[in-house]
XYZ file of N, CA and C in Angstrom:
615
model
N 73.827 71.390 68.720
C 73.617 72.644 67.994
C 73.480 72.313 66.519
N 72.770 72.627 65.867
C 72.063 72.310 64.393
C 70.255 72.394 64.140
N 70.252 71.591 63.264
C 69.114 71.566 62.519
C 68.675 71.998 61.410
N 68.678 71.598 60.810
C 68.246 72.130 59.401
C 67.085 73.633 58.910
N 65.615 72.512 59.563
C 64.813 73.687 59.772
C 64.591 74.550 60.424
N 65.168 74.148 61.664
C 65.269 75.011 63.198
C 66.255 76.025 63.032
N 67.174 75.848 62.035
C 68.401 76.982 62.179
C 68.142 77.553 60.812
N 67.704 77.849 59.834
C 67.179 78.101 58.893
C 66.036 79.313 59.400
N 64.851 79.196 60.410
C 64.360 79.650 61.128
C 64.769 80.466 61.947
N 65.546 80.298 62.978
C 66.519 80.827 63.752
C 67.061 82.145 63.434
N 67.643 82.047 61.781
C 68.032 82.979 61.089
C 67.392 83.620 60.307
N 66.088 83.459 60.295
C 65.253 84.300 59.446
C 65.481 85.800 59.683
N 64.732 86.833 58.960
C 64.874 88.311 59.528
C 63.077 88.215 60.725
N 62.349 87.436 60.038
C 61.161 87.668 61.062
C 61.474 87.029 62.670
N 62.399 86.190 62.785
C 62.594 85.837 64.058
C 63.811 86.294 64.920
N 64.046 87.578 64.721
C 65.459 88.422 64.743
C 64.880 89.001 66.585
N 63.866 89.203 67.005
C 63.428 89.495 68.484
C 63.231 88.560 68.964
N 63.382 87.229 68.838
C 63.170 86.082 69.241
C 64.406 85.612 69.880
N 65.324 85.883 69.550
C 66.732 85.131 69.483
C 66.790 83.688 69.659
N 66.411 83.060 69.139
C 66.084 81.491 68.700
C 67.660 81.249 68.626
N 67.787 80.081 69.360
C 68.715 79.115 69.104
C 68.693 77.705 68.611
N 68.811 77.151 67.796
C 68.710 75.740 67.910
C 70.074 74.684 68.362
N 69.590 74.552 69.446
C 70.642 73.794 70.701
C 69.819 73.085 71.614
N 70.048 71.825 71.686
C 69.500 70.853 72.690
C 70.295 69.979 73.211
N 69.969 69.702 74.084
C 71.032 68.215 75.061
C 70.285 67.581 75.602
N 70.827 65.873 75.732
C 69.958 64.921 76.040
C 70.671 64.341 76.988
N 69.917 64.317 78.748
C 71.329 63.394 79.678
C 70.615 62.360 80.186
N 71.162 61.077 80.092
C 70.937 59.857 80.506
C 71.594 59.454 81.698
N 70.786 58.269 82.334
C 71.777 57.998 83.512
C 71.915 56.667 83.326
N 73.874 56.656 83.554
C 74.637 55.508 82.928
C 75.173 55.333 84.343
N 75.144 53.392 84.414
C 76.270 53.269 85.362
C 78.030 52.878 84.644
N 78.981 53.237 85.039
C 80.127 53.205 83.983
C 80.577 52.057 85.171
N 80.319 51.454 85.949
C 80.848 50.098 86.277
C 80.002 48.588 85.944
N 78.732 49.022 85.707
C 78.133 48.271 85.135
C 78.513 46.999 84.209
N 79.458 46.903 83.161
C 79.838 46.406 82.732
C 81.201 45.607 83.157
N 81.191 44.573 82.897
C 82.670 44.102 82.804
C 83.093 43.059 81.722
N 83.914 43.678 80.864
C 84.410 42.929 79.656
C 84.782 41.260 79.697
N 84.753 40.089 79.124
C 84.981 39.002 79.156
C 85.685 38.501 77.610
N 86.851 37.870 77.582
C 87.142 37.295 76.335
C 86.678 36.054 76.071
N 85.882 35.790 74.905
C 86.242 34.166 74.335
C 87.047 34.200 73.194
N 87.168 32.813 72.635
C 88.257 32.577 71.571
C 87.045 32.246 70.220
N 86.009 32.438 70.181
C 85.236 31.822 69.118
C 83.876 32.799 68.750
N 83.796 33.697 67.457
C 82.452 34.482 67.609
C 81.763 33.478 67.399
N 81.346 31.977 67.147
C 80.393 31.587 66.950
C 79.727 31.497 68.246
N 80.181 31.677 69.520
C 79.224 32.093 70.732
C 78.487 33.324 70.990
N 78.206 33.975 69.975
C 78.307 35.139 70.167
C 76.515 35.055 69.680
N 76.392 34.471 68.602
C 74.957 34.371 68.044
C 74.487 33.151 69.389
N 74.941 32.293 68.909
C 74.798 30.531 69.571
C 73.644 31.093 71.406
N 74.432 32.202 72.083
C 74.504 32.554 73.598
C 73.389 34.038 73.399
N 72.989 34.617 72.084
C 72.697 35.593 72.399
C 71.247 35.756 73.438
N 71.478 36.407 73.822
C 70.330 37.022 74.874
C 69.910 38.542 75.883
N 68.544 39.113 76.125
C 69.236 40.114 76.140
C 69.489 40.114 77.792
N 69.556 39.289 78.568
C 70.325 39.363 80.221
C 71.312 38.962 80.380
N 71.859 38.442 78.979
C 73.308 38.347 79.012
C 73.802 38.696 77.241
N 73.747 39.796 76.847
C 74.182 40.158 75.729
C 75.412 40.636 75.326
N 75.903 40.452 74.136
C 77.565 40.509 73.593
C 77.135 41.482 72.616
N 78.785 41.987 72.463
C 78.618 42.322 70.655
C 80.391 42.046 70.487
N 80.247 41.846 69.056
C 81.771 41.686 68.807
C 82.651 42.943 68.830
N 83.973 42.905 69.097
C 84.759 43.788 69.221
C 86.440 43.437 69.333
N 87.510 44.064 68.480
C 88.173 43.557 68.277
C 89.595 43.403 69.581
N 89.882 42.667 69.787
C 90.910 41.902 71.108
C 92.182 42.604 71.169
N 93.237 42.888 72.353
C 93.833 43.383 72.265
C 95.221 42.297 71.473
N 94.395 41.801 71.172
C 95.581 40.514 70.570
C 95.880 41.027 69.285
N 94.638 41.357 68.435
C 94.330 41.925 67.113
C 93.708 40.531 66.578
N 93.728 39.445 66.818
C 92.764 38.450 65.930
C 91.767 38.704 65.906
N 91.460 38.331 64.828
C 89.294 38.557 64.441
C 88.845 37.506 64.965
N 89.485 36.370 65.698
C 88.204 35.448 66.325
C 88.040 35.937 67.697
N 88.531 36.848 68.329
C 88.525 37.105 69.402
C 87.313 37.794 69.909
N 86.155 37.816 70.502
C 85.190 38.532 71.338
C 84.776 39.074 72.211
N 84.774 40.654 72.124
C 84.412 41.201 73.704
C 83.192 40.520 74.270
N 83.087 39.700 75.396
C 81.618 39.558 75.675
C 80.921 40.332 76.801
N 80.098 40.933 76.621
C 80.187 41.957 77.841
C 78.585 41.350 78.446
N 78.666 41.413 80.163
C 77.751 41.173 80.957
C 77.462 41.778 81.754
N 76.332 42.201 82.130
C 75.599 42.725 83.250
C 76.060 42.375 84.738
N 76.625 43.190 85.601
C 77.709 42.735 87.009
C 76.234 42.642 87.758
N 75.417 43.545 87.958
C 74.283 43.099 88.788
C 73.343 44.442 88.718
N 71.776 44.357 88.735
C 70.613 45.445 88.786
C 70.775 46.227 89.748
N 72.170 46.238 90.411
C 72.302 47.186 91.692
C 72.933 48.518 91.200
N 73.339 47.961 89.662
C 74.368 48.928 88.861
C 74.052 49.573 88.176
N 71.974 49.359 87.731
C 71.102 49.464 86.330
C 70.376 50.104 86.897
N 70.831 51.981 87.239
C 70.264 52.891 87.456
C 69.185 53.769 85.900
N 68.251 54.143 85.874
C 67.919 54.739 85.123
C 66.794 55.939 85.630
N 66.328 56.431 84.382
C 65.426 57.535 84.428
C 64.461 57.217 84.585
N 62.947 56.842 85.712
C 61.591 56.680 85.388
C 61.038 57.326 84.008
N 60.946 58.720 84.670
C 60.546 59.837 84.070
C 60.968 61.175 83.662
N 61.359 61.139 82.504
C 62.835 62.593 82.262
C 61.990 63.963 82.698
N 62.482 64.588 82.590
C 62.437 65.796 83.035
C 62.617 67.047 81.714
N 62.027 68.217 81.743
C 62.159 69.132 80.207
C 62.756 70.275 81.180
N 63.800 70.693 80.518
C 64.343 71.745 80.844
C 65.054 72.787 79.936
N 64.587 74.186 80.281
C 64.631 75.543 79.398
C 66.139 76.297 80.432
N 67.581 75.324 80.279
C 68.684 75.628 81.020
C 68.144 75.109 82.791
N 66.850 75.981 83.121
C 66.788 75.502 84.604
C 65.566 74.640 84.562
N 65.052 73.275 85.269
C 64.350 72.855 84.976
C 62.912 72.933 85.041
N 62.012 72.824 84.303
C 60.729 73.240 84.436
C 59.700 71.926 85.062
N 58.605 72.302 85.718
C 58.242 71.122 86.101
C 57.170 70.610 85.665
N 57.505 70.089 83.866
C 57.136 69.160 83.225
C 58.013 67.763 83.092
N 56.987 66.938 83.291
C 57.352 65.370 82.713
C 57.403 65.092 81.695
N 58.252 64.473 80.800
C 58.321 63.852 79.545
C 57.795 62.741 79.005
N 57.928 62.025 80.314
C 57.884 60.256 80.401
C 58.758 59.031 79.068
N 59.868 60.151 79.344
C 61.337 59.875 78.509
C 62.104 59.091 79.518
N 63.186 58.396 79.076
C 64.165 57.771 80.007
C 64.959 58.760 80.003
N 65.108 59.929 79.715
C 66.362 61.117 79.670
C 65.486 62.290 79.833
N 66.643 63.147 80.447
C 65.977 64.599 80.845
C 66.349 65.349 79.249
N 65.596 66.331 78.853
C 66.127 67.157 77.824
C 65.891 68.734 77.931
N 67.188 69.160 77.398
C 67.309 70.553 77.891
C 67.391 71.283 76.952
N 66.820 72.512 76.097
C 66.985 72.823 75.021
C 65.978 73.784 74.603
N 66.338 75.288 74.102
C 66.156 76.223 74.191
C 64.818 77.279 73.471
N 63.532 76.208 74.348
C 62.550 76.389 73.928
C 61.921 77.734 74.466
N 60.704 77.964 73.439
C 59.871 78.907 73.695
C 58.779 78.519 74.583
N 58.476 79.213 75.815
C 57.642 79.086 77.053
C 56.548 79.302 77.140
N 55.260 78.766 77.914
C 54.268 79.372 78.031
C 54.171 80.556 79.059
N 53.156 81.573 78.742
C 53.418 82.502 79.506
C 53.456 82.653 81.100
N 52.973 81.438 81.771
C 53.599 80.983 83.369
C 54.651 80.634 83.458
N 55.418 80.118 82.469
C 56.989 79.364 81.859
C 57.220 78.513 83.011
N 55.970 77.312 82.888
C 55.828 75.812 83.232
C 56.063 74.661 82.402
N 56.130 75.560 81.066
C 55.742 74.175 80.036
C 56.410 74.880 78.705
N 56.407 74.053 77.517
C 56.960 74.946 76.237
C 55.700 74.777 75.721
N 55.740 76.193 75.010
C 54.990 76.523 74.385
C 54.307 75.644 73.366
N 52.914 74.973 73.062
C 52.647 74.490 72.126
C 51.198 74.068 71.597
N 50.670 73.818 70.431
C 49.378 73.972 70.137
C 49.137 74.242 68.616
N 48.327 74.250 67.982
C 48.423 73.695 66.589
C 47.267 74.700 66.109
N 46.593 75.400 66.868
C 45.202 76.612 66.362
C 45.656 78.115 66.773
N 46.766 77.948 66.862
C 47.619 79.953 67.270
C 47.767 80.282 65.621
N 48.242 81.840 65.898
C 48.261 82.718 64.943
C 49.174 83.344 65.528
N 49.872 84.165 64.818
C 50.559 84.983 65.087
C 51.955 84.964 65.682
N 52.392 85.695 66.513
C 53.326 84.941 67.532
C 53.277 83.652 68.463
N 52.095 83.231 68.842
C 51.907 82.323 69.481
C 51.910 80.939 68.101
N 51.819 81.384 66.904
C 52.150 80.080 66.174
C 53.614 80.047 65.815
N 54.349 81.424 65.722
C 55.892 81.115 65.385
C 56.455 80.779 66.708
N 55.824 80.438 68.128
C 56.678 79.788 69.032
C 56.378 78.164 69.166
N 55.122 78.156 68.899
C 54.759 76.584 68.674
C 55.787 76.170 67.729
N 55.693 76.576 66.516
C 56.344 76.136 65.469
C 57.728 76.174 65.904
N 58.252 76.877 65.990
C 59.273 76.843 66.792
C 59.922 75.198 67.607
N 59.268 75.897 68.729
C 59.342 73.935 69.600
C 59.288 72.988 68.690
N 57.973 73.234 67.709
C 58.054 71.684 67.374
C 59.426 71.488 66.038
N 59.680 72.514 65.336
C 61.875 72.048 64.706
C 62.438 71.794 66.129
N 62.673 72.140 66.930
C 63.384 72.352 67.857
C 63.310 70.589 68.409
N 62.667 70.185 68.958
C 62.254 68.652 68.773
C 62.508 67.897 67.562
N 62.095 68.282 66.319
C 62.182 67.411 65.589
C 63.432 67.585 65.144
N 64.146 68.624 65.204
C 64.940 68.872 64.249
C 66.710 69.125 65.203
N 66.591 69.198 66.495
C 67.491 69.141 66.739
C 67.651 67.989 68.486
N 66.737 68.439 68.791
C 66.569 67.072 70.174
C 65.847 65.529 69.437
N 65.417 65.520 68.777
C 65.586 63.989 67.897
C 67.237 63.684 67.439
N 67.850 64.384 66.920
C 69.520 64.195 66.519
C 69.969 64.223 67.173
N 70.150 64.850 68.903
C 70.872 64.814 70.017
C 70.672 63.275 70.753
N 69.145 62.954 70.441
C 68.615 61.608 71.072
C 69.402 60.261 70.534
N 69.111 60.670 68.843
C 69.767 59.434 68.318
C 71.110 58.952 68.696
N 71.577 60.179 68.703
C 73.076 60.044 68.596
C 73.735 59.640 70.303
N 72.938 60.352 71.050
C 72.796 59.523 72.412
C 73.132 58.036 72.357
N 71.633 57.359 71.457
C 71.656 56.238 71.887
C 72.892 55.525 70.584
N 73.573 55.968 70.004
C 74.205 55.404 68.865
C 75.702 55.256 69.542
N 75.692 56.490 70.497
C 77.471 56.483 71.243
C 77.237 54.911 72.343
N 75.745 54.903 72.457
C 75.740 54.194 74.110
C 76.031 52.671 73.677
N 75.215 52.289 71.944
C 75.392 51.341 71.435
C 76.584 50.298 71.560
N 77.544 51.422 71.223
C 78.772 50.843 70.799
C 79.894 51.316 72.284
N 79.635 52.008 73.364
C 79.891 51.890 75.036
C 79.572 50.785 75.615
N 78.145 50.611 75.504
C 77.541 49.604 76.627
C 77.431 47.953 76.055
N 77.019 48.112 74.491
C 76.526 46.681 74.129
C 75.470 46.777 73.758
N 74.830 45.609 73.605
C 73.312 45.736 73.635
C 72.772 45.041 74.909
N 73.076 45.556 75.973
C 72.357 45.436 77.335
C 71.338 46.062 77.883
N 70.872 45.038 78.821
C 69.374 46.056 79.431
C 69.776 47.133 79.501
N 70.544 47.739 80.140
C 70.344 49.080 80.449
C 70.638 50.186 79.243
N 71.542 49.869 77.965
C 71.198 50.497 76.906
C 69.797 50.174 76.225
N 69.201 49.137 76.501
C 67.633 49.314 75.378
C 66.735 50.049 76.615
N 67.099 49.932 77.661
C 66.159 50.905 78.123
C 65.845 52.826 78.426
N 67.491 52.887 77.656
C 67.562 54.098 77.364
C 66.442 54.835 76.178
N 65.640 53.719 75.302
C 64.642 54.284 74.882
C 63.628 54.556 74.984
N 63.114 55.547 74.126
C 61.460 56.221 74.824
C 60.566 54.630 74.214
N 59.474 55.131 75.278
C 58.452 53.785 74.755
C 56.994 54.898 75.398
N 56.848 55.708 76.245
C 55.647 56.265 76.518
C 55.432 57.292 76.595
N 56.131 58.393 75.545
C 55.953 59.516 76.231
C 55.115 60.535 76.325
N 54.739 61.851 77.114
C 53.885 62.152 77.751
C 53.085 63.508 76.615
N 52.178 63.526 76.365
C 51.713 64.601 75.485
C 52.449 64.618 74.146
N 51.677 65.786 73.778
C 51.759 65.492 71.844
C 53.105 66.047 71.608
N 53.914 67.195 72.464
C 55.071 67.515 72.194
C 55.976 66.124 71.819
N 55.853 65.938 73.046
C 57.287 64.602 72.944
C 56.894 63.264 72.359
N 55.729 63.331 72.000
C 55.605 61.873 71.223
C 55.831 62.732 69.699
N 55.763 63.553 69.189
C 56.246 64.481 68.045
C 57.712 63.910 67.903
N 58.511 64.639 69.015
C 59.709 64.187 69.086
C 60.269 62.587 69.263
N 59.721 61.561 69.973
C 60.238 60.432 69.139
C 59.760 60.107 68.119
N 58.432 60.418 67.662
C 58.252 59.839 66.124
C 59.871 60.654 65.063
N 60.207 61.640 65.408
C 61.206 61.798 64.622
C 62.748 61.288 64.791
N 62.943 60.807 66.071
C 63.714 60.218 66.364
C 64.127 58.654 65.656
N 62.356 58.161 65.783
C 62.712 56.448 65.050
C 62.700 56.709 63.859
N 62.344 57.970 63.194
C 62.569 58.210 61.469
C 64.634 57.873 61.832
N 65.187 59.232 62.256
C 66.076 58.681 62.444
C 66.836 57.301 62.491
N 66.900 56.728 63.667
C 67.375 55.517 64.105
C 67.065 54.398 63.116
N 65.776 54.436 61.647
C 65.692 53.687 61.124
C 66.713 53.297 60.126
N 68.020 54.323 60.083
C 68.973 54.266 59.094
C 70.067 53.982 59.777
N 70.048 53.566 61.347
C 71.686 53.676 62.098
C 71.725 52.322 62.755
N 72.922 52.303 63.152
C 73.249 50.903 63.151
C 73.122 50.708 65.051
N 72.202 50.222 65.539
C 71.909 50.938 67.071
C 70.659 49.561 67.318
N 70.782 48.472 66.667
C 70.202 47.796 67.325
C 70.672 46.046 66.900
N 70.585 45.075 67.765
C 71.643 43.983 67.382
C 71.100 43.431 66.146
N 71.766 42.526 65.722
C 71.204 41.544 64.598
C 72.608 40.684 64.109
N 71.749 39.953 63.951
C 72.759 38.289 63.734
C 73.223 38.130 62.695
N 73.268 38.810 61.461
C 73.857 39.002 60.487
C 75.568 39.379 60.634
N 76.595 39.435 60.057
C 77.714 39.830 60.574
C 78.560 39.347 61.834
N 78.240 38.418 61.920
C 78.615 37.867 63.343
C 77.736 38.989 64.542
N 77.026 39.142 64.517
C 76.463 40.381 65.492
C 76.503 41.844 65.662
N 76.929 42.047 65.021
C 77.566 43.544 64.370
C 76.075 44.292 64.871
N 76.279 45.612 64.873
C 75.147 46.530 65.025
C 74.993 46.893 63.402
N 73.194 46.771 63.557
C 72.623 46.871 62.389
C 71.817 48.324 62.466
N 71.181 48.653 61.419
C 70.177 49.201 61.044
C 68.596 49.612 62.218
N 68.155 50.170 62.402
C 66.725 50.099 63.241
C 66.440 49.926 62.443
């Protein structure tokens, strides 16, 4: 729930018959046994070993020493369930494809079969304050639900296959490629992808 421009909008007096919300949710599919934690005694294995079918990140031991390293590994691809193709949903789901690794749900304006959200770039009128609409609504609040998705999973999972594949890489029509271009604006300031600096620490996109 937010957004800057989307809730700014939301609250206008011209969009008062609309009842605009800006609220979105993003659900991924995680396996939570997937992982199983491993200690070593030395972060210099940590760069030395990195890889991503067997990837670490540092994390501090229940010992409390700083040389100590969570190393976390992949138990097996029997465990590395994911999303082909997400799914868009207005509360119940509609049957559009995203071609997202996550379904997203979030409280768009419909086309008038209410198959699809509303969208298009040559309307007037009401049909441009619902386009416009969707597209804050994407940029402005399901891009921040996304990031932050992948920023909790970062520092859950590691940097393992199955967290980098929680990201978009193809997605389907101009809506949702809208929406990750605002997403990697995002992610270009958060610390959500590895790097060898810091003993391995999560860096920057």
């Amino acid at each position: 729930l937010g957004g800057r421009r989307a809730r700014a909008m939301a609250a206008a007096k011209a969009a008062e018959g609309h009842k605009l919300l800006p609220w979105a949710g993003i659900a991924a599919c995680v396996a939570r046994r997937m992982l199983r934690p491993t200690l070593s005694s030395s972060s210099s294995s940590l760069i030395s070993s990195l890889s991503l079918s067997t990837p670490h990140r540092s994390a501090s031991a229940g010992s409390g020493s700083s040389e100590d390293v969570v190393e976390w590994k992949e138990s097996s691809i029997e465990h590395n369930p994911t999303i082909a193709n997400g799914t868009a949903f207005c509360f119940l789901p509609l049957p559009v494809l995203t071609g997202l690794p996550v379904h997203v749900n979030g409280f768009f304006e419909l086309s008038a079969n209410r198959r699809d959200i509303w969208w298009g770039s040559d309307m007037t009128g009401d049909g441009e304050m619902r386009s416009r609409w969707n597209r804050l609504l994407l940029g402005d609040v399901v891009a921040a639900a996304y990031a932050h998705l992948l920023l909790i999973s970062s520092k859950e999972m590691g940097f393992t296959e199955q967290y980098l594949s929680l990201w978009p890489r193809m997605p389907r029509g101009e809506a949702w490629r809208v929406a990750v271009q605002d997403l990697y604006r995002r992610l270009a300031s958060m610390p959500v992808l590895y790097t060898r600096a810091a003993a391995g620490a999560a860096g920057a996109g």
